[in-house]
Each structure stands twice: as C-alpha cells, then as structure tokens.
Amino acid sequence: MTKIAVVYYSSTGNIAAMANAIGEGAQSVGAEVRVRQVAETAPAEAIASNQKWQDHFDAMRNEPIATLEDLEWADGIALGSPTRFGGPASQLKAFLDTTGGLWFKGALVNTVGTAFTTASTAHGGLESTTLAINNHFYHWGSLIMPLGYGDAHVSKVTGNPYGASHFSRKGARPDEDALKACFIQGRQLAQVSSWVAAGKSGN
Ligand SMILES: Cc1cc2nc3c(=O)[nH]c(=O)nc-3n(C[C@H](O)[C@H](O)[C@H](O)COP(=O)(O)O)c2cc1C
C-alpha cells in the first residue's frame, strides 16, 4: 500500500481543510494516509489575540503532531502552509529544520514531494510560498510533483499548476473548487508515489 504523509501548519483552519482534502484524494486510490499538523510555536498571547486562531488551536489540541517518523514512513509527502509575508509559516519551517538527521542519512531520497498553500489575496504570494516549500524537497532528494494542468479542473477552473491554492479574502473558507484541486493533488501524489515505489522495488 502506498504511504502518504500530509504535513501542514494552519492557524485558522484553511490549510487544515485543504490537508484533509489532499488526504481524501490519496485515500481514493487506496493509499494509507497520515494527515498531521506540526506543533504550534507561537506564544499563547498571540494565539489569543485572534479568535479564529484560538478556536482552531483549541479544536486541534488533541490531534496528532507530525514527527520525523511520519516523513521516514512515507512514499509521498505533501507539505502545506498558509502564506506568511510571501513564504511558509515559521511553524512549518521549524519542523522542517529538524529533518537534518534524515537528510544526512538520505532517508528522504526519492520520496515524492508536493506543496500547497493559501493566502489572503490571489497575488499575495501563493506561488512564492509553494516554491519556497519545494526547496526542502530539492535538498532531501525528493522528486517534486507539481499539480500541473493534467486535470481539466485545474486547467479550466482553479488555474494554479504549482500546487493547490486558495485565497481567503474577507475570511472566505476553501470552497468546493479549491478542495477539489486538493483532492486531485492528493490522488495524483498517491498515484505517482506508487509508480516510484514500484520502480524502487523492481515491480
Ligand atoms: C502574519 C501573517 C502574514 C500573512 N502574510 C500574507 C501574505 O504575504 N500574503 C497574503 O496574501 N496573505 C497573507 N496572510 C493571510 C493568510 O495567508 C491567510 O489568511 C490564510 O488563508 C490563513 O490560512 P490558515 O487558516 O490555514 O491559517 C498572512 C497572515 C498572517 C497572520
């Protein structure tokens, strides 16, 4: 069974919803899936200053936190973060910066990697965040899988081949179109990861 880890950070729930849709897409083609948030690192006062952030933090308090073992376990890895000043959130980066040991032993070489994000505006950094997340995959030796334009939903509706994305202007939650792009990305990640895994084992 192909193993897919969806690892993300979300303050107010948009990326969390997208991560779940990616997981559902991977499951739809039979993959074993772990959807994992990374640990929150912001101080309690910062979280409390935004009711949506506090509510999401409280709702997720008992959900599992991503570990290095989740990455080592996976054939395919989807990384997601809200856009923060044009790049990924420090919470995701803090987790990724603990992967030096895995990098050193080549544990993530030939995993398949893909990225997704959300920003407040369409031109507020969706692509720059996706590309910045992808930098980690280059260093790990992963094979980067873009969302691409292979599915008509992406080419005709959502239009971002770098990775699934959503812009949340005025508090909009990821809509059906954005979640469908996530589902497609998760399904594609599982399919491509299964081909790579089969190639590695000579099947
Ligand atoms: C500190 C901070 C920086 C942000 N930077 C950007 C940005 O550069 N561009 C943008 O369009 N939105 C930016 N946003 C908005 C978030 O990316 C957006 O609200 C996102 O949908 C939140 O996702 P989440 O619900 O998963 O936390 C920023 C938000 C915060 C709190």
PDB file of C-alpha atoms and ligand atoms in Angstrom, residues 9-16 50 53 56 81-87 117-126 166-168 172-173, ligand 1:
ATOM      1  CA  TYR A   9       0.609  24.138   9.622  1.00  0.00           C
ATOM      2  CA  SER A  10      -2.640  26.095   9.904  1.00  0.00           C
ATOM      3  CA  SER A  11      -3.537  28.996  12.215  1.00  0.00           C
ATOM      4  CA  THR A  12      -7.189  29.448  11.403  1.00  0.00           C
ATOM      5  CA  GLY A  13      -8.189  26.215   9.647  1.00  0.00           C
ATOM      6  CA  ASN A  14      -7.914  26.920   5.906  1.00  0.00           C
ATOM      7  CA  ILE A  15      -4.836  24.789   5.319  1.00  0.00           C
ATOM      8  CA  ALA A  16      -6.218  22.153   7.682  1.00  0.00           C
ATOM      9  CA  ASN A  50      -7.227  36.197  17.111  1.00  0.00           C
ATOM     10  CA  TRP A  53      -6.743  31.159  15.684  1.00  0.00           C
ATOM     11  CA  HIS A  56      -8.670  26.319  15.680  1.00  0.00           C
ATOM     12  CA  SER A  81       1.319  26.196   4.960  1.00  0.00           C
ATOM     13  CA  PRO A  82      -0.556  29.482   4.849  1.00  0.00           C
ATOM     14  CA  THR A  83       1.398  32.226   3.105  1.00  0.00           C
ATOM     15  CA  ARG A  84       3.201  34.445   5.597  1.00  0.00           C
ATOM     16  CA  PHE A  85       4.752  37.538   4.022  1.00  0.00           C
ATOM     17  CA  GLY A  86       5.184  35.610   0.789  1.00  0.00           C
ATOM     18  CA  GLY A  87       6.645  32.420   2.265  1.00  0.00           C
ATOM     19  CA  THR A 117      -0.871  26.901   0.281  1.00  0.00           C
ATOM     20  CA  THR A 118      -3.444  29.585   0.957  1.00  0.00           C
ATOM     21  CA  ALA A 119      -3.055  33.359   1.091  1.00  0.00           C
ATOM     22  CA  SER A 120      -5.389  36.248   1.645  1.00  0.00           C
ATOM     23  CA  THR A 121      -5.132  37.538  -1.912  1.00  0.00           C
ATOM     24  CA  ALA A 122      -4.604  35.994  -5.329  1.00  0.00           C
ATOM     25  CA  HIS A 123      -1.338  37.887  -5.787  1.00  0.00           C
ATOM     26  CA  GLY A 124      -0.191  37.777  -2.166  1.00  0.00           C
ATOM     27  CA  GLY A 125       2.366  35.005  -2.591  1.00  0.00           C
ATOM     28  CA  LEU A 126       0.690  31.701  -3.471  1.00  0.00           C
ATOM     29  CA  HIS A 166      -6.960  29.172  -2.150  1.00  0.00           C
ATOM     30  CA  PHE A 167      -7.245  32.860  -1.442  1.00  0.00           C
ATOM     31  CA  SER A 168      -9.191  33.670   1.662  1.00  0.00           C
ATOM     32  CA  ALA A 172     -13.514  33.015   2.819  1.00  0.00           C
ATOM     33  CA  ARG A 173     -13.011  29.336   3.620  1.00  0.00           C
TER      34      ARG A 173
HETATM   35  C1  LIG B   1       1.436  37.145   9.910  1.00  0.00           C
HETATM   36  C2  LIG B   1       0.616  36.898   8.666  1.00  0.00           C
HETATM   37  C3  LIG B   1       1.198  37.086   7.424  1.00  0.00           C
HETATM   38  C4  LIG B   1       0.443  36.890   6.258  1.00  0.00           C
HETATM   39  N1  LIG B   1       1.033  37.109   5.047  1.00  0.00           N
HETATM   40  C5  LIG B   1       0.284  37.026   3.924  1.00  0.00           C
HETATM   41  C6  LIG B   1       0.860  37.329   2.648  1.00  0.00           C
HETATM   42  O1  LIG B   1       2.057  37.578   2.490  1.00  0.00           O
HETATM   43  N2  LIG B   1       0.035  37.309   1.561  1.00  0.00           N
HETATM   44  C7  LIG B   1      -1.301  37.034   1.665  1.00  0.00           C
HETATM   45  O2  LIG B   1      -1.999  37.097   0.660  1.00  0.00           O
HETATM   46  N3  LIG B   1      -1.849  36.656   2.847  1.00  0.00           N
HETATM   47  C8  LIG B   1      -1.085  36.655   3.985  1.00  0.00           C
HETATM   48  N4  LIG B   1      -1.643  36.298   5.182  1.00  0.00           N
HETATM   49  C9  LIG B   1      -3.006  35.733   5.210  1.00  0.00           C
HETATM   50  C10 LIG B   1      -3.023  34.181   5.349  1.00  0.00           C
HETATM   51  O3  LIG B   1      -2.095  33.556   4.494  1.00  0.00           O
HETATM   52  C11 LIG B   1      -4.427  33.669   5.033  1.00  0.00           C
HETATM   53  O4  LIG B   1      -5.351  34.264   5.912  1.00  0.00           O
HETATM   54  C12 LIG B   1      -4.562  32.157   5.095  1.00  0.00           C
HETATM   55  O5  LIG B   1      -5.750  31.779   4.388  1.00  0.00           O
HETATM   56  C13 LIG B   1      -4.630  31.585   6.506  1.00  0.00           C
HETATM   57  O6  LIG B   1      -4.571  30.171   6.462  1.00  0.00           O
HETATM   58  P1  LIG B   1      -4.898  29.266   7.748  1.00  0.00           P
HETATM   59  O7  LIG B   1      -6.384  29.433   8.046  1.00  0.00           O
HETATM   60  O8  LIG B   1      -4.582  27.871   7.343  1.00  0.00           O
HETATM   61  O9  LIG B   1      -4.045  29.745   8.883  1.00  0.00           O
HETATM   62  C14 LIG B   1      -0.904  36.481   6.348  1.00  0.00           C
HETATM   63  C15 LIG B   1      -1.471  36.257   7.614  1.00  0.00           C
HETATM   64  C16 LIG B   1      -0.722  36.461   8.765  1.00  0.00           C
HETATM   65  C17 LIG B   1      -1.363  36.230  10.105  1.00  0.00           C
END
